[in-house]
PDB file of N, CA and C in Angstrom:
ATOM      1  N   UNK A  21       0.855  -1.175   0.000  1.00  0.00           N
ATOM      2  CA  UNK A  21       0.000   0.000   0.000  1.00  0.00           C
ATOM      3  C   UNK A  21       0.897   1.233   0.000  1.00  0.00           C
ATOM      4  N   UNK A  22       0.654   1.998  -0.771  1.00  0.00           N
ATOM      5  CA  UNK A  22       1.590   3.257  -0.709  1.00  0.00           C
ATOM      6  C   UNK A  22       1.467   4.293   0.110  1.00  0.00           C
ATOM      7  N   UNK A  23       1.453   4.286   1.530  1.00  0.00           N
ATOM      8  CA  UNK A  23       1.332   5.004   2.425  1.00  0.00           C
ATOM      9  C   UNK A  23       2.511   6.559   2.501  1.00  0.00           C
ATOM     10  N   UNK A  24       1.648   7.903   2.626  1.00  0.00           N
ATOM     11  CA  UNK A  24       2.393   8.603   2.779  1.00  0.00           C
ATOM     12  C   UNK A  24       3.247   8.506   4.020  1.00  0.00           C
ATOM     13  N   UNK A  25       4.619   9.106   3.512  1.00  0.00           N
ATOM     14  CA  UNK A  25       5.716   8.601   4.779  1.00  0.00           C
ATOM     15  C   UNK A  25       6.826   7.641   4.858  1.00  0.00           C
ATOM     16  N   UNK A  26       6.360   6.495   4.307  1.00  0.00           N
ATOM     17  CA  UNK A  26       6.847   5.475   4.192  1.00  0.00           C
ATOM     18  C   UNK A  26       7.548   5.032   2.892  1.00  0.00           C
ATOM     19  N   UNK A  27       8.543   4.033   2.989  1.00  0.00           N
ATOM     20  CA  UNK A  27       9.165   3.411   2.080  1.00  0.00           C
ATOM     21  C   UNK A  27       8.133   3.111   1.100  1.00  0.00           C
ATOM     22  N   UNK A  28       7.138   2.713   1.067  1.00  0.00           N
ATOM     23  CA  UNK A  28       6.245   2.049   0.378  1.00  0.00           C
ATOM     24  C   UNK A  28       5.325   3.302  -0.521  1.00  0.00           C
ATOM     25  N   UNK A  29       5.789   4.704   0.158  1.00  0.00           N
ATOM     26  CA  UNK A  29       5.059   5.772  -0.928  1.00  0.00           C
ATOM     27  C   UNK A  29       4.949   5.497  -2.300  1.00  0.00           C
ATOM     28  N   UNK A  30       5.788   5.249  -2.912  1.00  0.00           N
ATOM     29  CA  UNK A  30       5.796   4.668  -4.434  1.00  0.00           C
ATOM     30  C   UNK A  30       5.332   4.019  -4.829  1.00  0.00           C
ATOM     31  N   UNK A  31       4.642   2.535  -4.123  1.00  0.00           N
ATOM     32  CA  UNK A  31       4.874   1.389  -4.769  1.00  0.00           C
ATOM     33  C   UNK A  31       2.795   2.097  -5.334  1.00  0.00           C
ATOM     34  N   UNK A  32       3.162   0.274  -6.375  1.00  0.00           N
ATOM     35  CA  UNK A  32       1.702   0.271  -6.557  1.00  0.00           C
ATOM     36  C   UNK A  32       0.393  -0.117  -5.833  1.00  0.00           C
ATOM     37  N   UNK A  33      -0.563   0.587  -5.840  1.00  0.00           N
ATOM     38  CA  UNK A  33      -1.714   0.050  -5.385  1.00  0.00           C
ATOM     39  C   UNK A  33      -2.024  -1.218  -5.611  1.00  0.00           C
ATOM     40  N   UNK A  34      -2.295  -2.133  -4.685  1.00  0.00           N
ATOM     41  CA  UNK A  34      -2.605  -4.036  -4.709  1.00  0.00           C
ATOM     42  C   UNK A  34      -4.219  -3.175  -5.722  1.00  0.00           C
ATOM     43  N   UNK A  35      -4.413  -4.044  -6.523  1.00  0.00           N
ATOM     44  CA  UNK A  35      -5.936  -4.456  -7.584  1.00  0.00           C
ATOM     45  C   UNK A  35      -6.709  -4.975  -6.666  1.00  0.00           C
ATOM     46  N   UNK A  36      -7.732  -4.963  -6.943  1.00  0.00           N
ATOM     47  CA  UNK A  36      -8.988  -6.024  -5.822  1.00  0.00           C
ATOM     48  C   UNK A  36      -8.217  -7.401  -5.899  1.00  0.00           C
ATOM     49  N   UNK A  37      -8.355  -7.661  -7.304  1.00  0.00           N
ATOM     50  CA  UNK A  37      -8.004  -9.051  -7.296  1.00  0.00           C
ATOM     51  C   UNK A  37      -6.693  -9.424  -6.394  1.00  0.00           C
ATOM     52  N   UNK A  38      -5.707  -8.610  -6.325  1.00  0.00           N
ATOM     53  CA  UNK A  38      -4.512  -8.884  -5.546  1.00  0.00           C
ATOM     54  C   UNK A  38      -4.796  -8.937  -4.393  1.00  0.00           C
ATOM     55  N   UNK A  39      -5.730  -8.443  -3.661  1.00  0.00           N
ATOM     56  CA  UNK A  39      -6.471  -8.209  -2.452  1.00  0.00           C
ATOM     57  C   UNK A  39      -6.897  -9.319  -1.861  1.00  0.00           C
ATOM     58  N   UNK A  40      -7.876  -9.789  -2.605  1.00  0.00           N
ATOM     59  CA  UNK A  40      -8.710 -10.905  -2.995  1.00  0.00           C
ATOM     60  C   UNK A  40      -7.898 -12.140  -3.015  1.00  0.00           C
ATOM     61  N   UNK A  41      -6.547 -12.653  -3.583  1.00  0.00           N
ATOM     62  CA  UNK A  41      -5.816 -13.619  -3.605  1.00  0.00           C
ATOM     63  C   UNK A  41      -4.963 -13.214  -2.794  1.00  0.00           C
ATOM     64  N   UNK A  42      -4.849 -12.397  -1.992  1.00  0.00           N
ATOM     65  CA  UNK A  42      -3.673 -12.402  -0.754  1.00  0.00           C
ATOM     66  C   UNK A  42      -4.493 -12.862   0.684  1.00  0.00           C
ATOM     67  N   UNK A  43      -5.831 -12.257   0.433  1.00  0.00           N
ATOM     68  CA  UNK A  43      -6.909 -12.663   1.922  1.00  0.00           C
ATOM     69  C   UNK A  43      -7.039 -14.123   1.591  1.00  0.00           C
ATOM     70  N   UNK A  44      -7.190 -14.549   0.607  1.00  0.00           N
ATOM     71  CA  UNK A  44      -7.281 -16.044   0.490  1.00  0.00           C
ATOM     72  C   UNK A  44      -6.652 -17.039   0.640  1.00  0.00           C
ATOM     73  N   UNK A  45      -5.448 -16.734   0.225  1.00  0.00           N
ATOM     74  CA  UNK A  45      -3.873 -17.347   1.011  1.00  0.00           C
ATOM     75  C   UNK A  45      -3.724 -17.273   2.590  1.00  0.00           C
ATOM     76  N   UNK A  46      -4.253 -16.291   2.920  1.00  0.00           N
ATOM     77  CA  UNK A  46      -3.844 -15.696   4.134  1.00  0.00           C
ATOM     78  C   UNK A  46      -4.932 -17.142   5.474  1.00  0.00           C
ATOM     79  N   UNK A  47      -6.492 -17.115   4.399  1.00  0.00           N
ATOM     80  CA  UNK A  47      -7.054 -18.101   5.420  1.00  0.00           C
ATOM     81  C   UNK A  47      -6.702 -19.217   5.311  1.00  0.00           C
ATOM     82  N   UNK A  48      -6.260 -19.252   4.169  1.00  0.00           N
ATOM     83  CA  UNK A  48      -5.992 -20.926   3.716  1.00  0.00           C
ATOM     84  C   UNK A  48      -4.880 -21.544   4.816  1.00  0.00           C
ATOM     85  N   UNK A  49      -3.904 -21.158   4.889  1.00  0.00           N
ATOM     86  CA  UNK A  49      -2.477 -21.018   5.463  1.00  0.00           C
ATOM     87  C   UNK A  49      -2.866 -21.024   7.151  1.00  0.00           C
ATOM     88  N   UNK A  50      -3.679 -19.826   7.540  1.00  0.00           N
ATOM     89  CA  UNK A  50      -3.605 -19.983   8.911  1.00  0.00           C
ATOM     90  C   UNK A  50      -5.400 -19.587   9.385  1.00  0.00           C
ATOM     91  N   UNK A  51      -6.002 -20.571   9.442  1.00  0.00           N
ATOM     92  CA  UNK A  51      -7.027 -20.921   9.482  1.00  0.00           C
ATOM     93  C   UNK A  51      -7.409 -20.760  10.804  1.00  0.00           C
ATOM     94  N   UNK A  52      -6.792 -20.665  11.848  1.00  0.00           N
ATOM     95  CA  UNK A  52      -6.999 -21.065  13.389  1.00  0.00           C
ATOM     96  C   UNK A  52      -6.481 -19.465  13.381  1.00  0.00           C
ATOM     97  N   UNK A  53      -6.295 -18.670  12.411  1.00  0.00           N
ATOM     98  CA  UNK A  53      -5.592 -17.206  13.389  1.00  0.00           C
ATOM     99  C   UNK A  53      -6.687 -16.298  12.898  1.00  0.00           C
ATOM    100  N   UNK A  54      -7.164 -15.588  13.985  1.00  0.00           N
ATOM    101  CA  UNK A  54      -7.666 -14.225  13.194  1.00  0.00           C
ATOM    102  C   UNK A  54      -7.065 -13.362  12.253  1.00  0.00           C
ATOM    103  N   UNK A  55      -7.926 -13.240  11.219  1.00  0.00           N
ATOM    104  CA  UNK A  55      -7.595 -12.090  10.269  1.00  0.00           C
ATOM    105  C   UNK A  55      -8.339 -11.309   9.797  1.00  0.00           C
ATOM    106  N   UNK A  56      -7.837  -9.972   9.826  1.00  0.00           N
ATOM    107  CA  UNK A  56      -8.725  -8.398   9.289  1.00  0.00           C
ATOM    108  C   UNK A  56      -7.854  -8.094   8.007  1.00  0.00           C
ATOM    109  N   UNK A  57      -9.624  -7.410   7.529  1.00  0.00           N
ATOM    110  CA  UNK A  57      -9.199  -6.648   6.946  1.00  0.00           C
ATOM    111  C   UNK A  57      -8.919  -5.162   6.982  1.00  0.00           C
ATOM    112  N   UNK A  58      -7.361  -4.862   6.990  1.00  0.00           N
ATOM    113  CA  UNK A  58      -7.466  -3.116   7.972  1.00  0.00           C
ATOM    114  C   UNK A  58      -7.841  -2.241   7.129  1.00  0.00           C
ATOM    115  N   UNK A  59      -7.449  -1.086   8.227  1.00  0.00           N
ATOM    116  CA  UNK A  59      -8.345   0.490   7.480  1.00  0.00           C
ATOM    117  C   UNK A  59      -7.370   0.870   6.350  1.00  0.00           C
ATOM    118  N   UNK A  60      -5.307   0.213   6.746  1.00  0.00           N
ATOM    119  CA  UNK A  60      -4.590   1.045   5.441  1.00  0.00           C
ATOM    120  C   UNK A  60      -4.516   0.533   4.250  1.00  0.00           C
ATOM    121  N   UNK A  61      -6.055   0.432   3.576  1.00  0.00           N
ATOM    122  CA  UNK A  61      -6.455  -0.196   2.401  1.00  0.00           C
ATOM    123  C   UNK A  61      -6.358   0.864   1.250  1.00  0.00           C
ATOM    124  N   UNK A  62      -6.916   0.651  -0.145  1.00  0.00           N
ATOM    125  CA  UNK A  62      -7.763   1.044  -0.884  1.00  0.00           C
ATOM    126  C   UNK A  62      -8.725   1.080  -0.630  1.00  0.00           C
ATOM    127  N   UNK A  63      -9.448   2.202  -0.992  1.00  0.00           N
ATOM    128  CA  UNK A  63     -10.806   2.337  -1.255  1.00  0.00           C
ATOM    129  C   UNK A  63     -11.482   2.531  -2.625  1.00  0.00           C
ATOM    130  N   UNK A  64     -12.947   2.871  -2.568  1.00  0.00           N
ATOM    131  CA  UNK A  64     -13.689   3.045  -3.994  1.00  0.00           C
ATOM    132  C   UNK A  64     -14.432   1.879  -4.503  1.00  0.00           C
ATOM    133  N   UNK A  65     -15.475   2.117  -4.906  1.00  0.00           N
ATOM    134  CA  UNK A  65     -16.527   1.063  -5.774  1.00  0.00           C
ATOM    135  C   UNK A  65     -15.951  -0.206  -6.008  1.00  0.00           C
ATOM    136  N   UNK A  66     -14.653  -0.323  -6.811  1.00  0.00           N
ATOM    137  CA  UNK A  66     -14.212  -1.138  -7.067  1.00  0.00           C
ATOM    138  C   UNK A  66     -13.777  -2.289  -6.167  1.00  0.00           C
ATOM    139  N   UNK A  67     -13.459  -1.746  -4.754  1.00  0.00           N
ATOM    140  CA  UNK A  67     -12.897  -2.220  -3.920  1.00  0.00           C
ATOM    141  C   UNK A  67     -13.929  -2.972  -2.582  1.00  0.00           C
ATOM    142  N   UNK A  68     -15.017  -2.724  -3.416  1.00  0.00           N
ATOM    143  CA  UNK A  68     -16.547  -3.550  -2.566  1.00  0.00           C
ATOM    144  C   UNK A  68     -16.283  -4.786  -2.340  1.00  0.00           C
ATOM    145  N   UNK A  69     -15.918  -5.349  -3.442  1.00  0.00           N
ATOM    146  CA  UNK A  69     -16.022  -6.699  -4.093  1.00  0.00           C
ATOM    147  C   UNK A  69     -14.910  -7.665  -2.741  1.00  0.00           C
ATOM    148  N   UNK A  70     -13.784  -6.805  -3.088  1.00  0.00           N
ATOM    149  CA  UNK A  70     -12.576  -7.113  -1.306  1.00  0.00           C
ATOM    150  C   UNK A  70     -13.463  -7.393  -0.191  1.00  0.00           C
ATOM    151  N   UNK A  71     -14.081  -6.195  -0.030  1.00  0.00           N
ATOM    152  CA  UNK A  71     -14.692  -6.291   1.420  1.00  0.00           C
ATOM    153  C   UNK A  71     -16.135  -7.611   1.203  1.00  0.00           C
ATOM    154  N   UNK A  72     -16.604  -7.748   0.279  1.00  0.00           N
ATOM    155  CA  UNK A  72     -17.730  -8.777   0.638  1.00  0.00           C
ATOM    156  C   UNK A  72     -17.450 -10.023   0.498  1.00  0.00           C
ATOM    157  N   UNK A  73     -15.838 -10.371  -0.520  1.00  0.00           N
ATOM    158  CA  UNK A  73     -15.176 -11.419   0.070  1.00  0.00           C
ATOM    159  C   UNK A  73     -14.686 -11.924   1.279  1.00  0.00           C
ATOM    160  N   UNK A  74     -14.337 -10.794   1.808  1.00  0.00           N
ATOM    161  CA  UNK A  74     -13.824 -11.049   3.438  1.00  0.00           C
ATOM    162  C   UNK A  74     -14.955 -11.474   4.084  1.00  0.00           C
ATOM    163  N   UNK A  75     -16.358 -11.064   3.601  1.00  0.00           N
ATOM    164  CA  UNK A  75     -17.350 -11.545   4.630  1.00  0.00           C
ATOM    165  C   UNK A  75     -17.864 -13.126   4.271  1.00  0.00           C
ATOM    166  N   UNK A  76     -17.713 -13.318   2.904  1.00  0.00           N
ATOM    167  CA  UNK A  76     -17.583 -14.658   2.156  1.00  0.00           C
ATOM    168  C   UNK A  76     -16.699 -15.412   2.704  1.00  0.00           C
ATOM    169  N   UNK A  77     -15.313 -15.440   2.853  1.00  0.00           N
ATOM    170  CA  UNK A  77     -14.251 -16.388   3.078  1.00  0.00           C
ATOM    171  C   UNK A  77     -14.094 -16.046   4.615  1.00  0.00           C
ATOM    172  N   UNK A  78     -14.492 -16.002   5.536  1.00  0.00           N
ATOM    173  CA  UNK A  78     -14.628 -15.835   6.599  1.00  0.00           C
ATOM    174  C   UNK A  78     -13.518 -14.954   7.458  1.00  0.00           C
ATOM    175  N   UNK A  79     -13.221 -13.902   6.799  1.00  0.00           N
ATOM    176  CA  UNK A  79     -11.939 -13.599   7.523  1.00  0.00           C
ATOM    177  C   UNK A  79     -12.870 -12.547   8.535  1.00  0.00           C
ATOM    178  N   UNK A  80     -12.193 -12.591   9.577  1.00  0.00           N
ATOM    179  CA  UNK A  80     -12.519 -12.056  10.976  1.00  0.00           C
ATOM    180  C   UNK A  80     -13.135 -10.926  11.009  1.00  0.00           C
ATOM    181  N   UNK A  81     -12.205  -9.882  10.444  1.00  0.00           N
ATOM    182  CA  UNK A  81     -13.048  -8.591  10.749  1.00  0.00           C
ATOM    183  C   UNK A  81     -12.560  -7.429   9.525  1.00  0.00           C
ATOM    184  N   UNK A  82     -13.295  -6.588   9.605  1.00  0.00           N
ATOM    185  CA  UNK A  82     -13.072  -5.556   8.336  1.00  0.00           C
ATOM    186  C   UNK A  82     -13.321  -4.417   9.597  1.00  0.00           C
ATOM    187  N   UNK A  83     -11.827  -3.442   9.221  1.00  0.00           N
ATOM    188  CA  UNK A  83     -12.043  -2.059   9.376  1.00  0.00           C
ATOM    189  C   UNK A  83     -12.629  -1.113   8.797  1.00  0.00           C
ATOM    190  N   UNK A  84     -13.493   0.069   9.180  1.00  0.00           N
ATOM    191  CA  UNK A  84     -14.356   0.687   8.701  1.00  0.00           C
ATOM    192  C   UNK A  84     -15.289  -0.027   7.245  1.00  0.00           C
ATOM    193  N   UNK A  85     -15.816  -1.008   7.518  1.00  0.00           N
ATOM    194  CA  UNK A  85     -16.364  -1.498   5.683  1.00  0.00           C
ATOM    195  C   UNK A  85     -17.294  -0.510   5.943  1.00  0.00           C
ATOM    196  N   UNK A  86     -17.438  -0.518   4.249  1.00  0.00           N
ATOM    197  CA  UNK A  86     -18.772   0.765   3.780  1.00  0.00           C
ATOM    198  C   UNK A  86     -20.077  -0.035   4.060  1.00  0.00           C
ATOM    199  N   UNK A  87     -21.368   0.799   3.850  1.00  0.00           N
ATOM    200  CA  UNK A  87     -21.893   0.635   4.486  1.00  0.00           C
ATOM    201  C   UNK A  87     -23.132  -0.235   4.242  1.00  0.00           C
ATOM    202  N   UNK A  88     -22.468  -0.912   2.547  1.00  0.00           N
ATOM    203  CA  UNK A  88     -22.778  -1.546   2.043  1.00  0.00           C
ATOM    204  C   UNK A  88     -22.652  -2.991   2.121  1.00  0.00           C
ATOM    205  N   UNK A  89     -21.693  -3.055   2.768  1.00  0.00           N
ATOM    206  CA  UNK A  89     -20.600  -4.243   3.232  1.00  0.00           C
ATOM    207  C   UNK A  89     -21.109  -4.797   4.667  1.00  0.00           C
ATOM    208  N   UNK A  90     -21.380  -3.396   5.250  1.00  0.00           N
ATOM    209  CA  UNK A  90     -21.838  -3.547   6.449  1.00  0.00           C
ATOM    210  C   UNK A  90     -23.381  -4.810   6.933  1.00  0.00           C
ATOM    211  N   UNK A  91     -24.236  -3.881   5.582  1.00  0.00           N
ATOM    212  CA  UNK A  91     -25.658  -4.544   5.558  1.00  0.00           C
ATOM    213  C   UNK A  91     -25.188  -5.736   5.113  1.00  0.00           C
ATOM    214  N   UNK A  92     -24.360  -6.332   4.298  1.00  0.00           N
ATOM    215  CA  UNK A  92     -24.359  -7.107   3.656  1.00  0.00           C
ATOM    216  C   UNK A  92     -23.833  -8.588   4.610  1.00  0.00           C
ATOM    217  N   UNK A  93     -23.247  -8.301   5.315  1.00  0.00           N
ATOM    218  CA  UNK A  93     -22.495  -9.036   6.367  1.00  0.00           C
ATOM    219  C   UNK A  93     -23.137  -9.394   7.348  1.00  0.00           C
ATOM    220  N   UNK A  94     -24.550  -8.374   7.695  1.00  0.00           N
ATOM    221  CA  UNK A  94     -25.711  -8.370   8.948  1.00  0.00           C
ATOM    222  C   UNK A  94     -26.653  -9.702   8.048  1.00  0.00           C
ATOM    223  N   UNK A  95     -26.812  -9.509   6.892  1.00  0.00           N
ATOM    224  CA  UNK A  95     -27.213 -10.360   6.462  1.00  0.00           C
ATOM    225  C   UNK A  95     -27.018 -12.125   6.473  1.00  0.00           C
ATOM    226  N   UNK A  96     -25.248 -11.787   6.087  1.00  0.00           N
ATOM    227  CA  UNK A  96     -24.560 -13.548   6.110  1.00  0.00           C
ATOM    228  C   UNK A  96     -24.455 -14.001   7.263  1.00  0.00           C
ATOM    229  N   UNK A  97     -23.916 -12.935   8.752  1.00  0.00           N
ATOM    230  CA  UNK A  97     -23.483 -13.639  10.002  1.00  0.00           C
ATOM    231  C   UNK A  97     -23.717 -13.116  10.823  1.00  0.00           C
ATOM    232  N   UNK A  98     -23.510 -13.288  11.899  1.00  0.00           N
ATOM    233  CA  UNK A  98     -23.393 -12.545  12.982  1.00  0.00           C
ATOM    234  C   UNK A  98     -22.403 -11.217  13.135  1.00  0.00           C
ATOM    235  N   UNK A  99     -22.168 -10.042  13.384  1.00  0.00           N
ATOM    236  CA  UNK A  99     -21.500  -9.010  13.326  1.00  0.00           C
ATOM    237  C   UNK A  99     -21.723  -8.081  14.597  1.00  0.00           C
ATOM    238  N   UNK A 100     -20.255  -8.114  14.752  1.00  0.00           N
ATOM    239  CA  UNK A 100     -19.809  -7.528  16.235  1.00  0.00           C
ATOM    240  C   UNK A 100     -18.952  -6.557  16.247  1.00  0.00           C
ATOM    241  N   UNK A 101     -19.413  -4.983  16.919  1.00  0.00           N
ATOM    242  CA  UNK A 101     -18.485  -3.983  16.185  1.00  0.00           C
ATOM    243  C   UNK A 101     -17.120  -4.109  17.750  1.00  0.00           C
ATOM    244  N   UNK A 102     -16.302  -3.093  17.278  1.00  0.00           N
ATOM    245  CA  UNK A 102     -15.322  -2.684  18.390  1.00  0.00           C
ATOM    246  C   UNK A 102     -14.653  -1.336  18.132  1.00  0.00           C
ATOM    247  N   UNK A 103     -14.510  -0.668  19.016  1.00  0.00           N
ATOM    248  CA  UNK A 103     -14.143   0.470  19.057  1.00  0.00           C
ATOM    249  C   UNK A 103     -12.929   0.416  18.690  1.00  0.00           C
ATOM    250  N   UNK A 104     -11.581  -0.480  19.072  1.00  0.00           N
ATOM    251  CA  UNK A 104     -10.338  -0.445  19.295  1.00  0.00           C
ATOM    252  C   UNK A 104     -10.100  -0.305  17.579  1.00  0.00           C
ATOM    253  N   UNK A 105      -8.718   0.165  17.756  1.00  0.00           N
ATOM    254  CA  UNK A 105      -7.973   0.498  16.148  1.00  0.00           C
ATOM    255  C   UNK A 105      -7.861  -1.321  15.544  1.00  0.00           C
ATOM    256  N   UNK A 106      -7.718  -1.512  14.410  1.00  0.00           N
ATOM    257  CA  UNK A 106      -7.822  -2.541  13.777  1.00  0.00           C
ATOM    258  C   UNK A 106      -6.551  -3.267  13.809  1.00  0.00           C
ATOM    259  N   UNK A 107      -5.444  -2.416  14.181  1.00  0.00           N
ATOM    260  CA  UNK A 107      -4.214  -3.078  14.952  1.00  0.00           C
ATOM    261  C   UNK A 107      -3.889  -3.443  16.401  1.00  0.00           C
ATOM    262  N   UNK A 108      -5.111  -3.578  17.350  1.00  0.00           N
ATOM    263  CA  UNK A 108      -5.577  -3.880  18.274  1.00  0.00           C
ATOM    264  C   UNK A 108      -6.889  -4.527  18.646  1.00  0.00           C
ATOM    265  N   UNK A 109      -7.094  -5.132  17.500  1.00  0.00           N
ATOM    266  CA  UNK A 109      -8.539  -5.459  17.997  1.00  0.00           C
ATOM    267  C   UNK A 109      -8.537  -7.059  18.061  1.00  0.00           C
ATOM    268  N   UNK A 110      -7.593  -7.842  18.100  1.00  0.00           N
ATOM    269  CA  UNK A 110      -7.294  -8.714  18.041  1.00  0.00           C
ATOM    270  C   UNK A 110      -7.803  -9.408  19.504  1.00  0.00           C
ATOM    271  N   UNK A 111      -7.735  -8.724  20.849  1.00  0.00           N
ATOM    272  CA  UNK A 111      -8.504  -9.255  21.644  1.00  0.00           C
ATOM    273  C   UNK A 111     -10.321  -9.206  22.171  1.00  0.00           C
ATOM    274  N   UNK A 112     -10.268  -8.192  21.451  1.00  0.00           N
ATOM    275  CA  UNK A 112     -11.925  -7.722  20.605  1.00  0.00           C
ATOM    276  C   UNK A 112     -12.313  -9.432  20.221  1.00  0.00           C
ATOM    277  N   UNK A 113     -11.284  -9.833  19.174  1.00  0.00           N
ATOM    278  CA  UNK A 113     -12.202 -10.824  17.915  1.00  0.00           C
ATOM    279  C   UNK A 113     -11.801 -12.558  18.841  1.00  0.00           C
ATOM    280  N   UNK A 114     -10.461 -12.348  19.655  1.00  0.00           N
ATOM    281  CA  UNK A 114     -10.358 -13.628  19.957  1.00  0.00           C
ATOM    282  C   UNK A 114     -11.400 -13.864  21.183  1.00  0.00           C
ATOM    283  N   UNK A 115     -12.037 -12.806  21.932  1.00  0.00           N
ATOM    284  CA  UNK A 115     -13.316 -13.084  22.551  1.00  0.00           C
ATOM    285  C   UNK A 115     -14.460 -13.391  21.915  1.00  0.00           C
ATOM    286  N   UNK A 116     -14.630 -13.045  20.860  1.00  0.00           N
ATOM    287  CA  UNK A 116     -15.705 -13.491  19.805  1.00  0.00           C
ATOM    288  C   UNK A 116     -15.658 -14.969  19.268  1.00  0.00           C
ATOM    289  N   UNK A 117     -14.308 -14.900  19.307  1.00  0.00           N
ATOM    290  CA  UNK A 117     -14.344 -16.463  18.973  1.00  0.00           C
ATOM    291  C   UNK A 117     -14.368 -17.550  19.453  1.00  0.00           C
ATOM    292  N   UNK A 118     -13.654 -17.269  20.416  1.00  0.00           N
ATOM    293  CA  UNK A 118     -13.767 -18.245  21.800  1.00  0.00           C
ATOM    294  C   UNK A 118     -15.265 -18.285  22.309  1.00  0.00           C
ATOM    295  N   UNK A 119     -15.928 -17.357  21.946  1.00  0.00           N
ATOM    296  CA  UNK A 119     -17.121 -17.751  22.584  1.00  0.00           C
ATOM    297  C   UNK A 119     -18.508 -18.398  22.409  1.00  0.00           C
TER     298      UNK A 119
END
């Protein structure tokens, strides 16, 4: 992600699809670990499709999803918000899960 600041200012923006096949690797591989999707994403229309996979392939949690994503997810599962930053919310989701 090309974050201002960082080494990574330059690089290219990940595609949905790159998005999309990195969250998928990511559950495949470690299945027993929580995983989000964070806030230092892409955004835009295009980038829906990311977030309603994550609610498809079960990955844990999405930072800020739109609000489209949102309904859409109330729909498939159960959905549990948390205040904490998305690089902390990890004991947020492992209470969710454990329970």
């Amino acid at each position: 992600m090309p974050l201002v600041g960082t080494k990574m200012v330059n690089s290219r923006q990940p595609s949905p699809d790159d998005m999309i096949r990195g969250l998928k690797v990511a559950r495949d591989l470690f299945n027993d670990i929580p995983i989000n999707l964070g806030c230092a994403r892409p955004r835009g229309k295009h980038y829906l499709d990311v977030e309603k996979f994550a609610v498809d392939y079960d990955i844990d949690g999405i930072a800020f999803p739109e609000d489209e994503t949102f309904e859409y997810a109330r729909n498939k599962r159960k959905v549990f918000l948390s205040h904490a930053c998305c690089g902390n919310v990890i004991l947020d989701l492992m209470e969710v899960i454990n329970s």
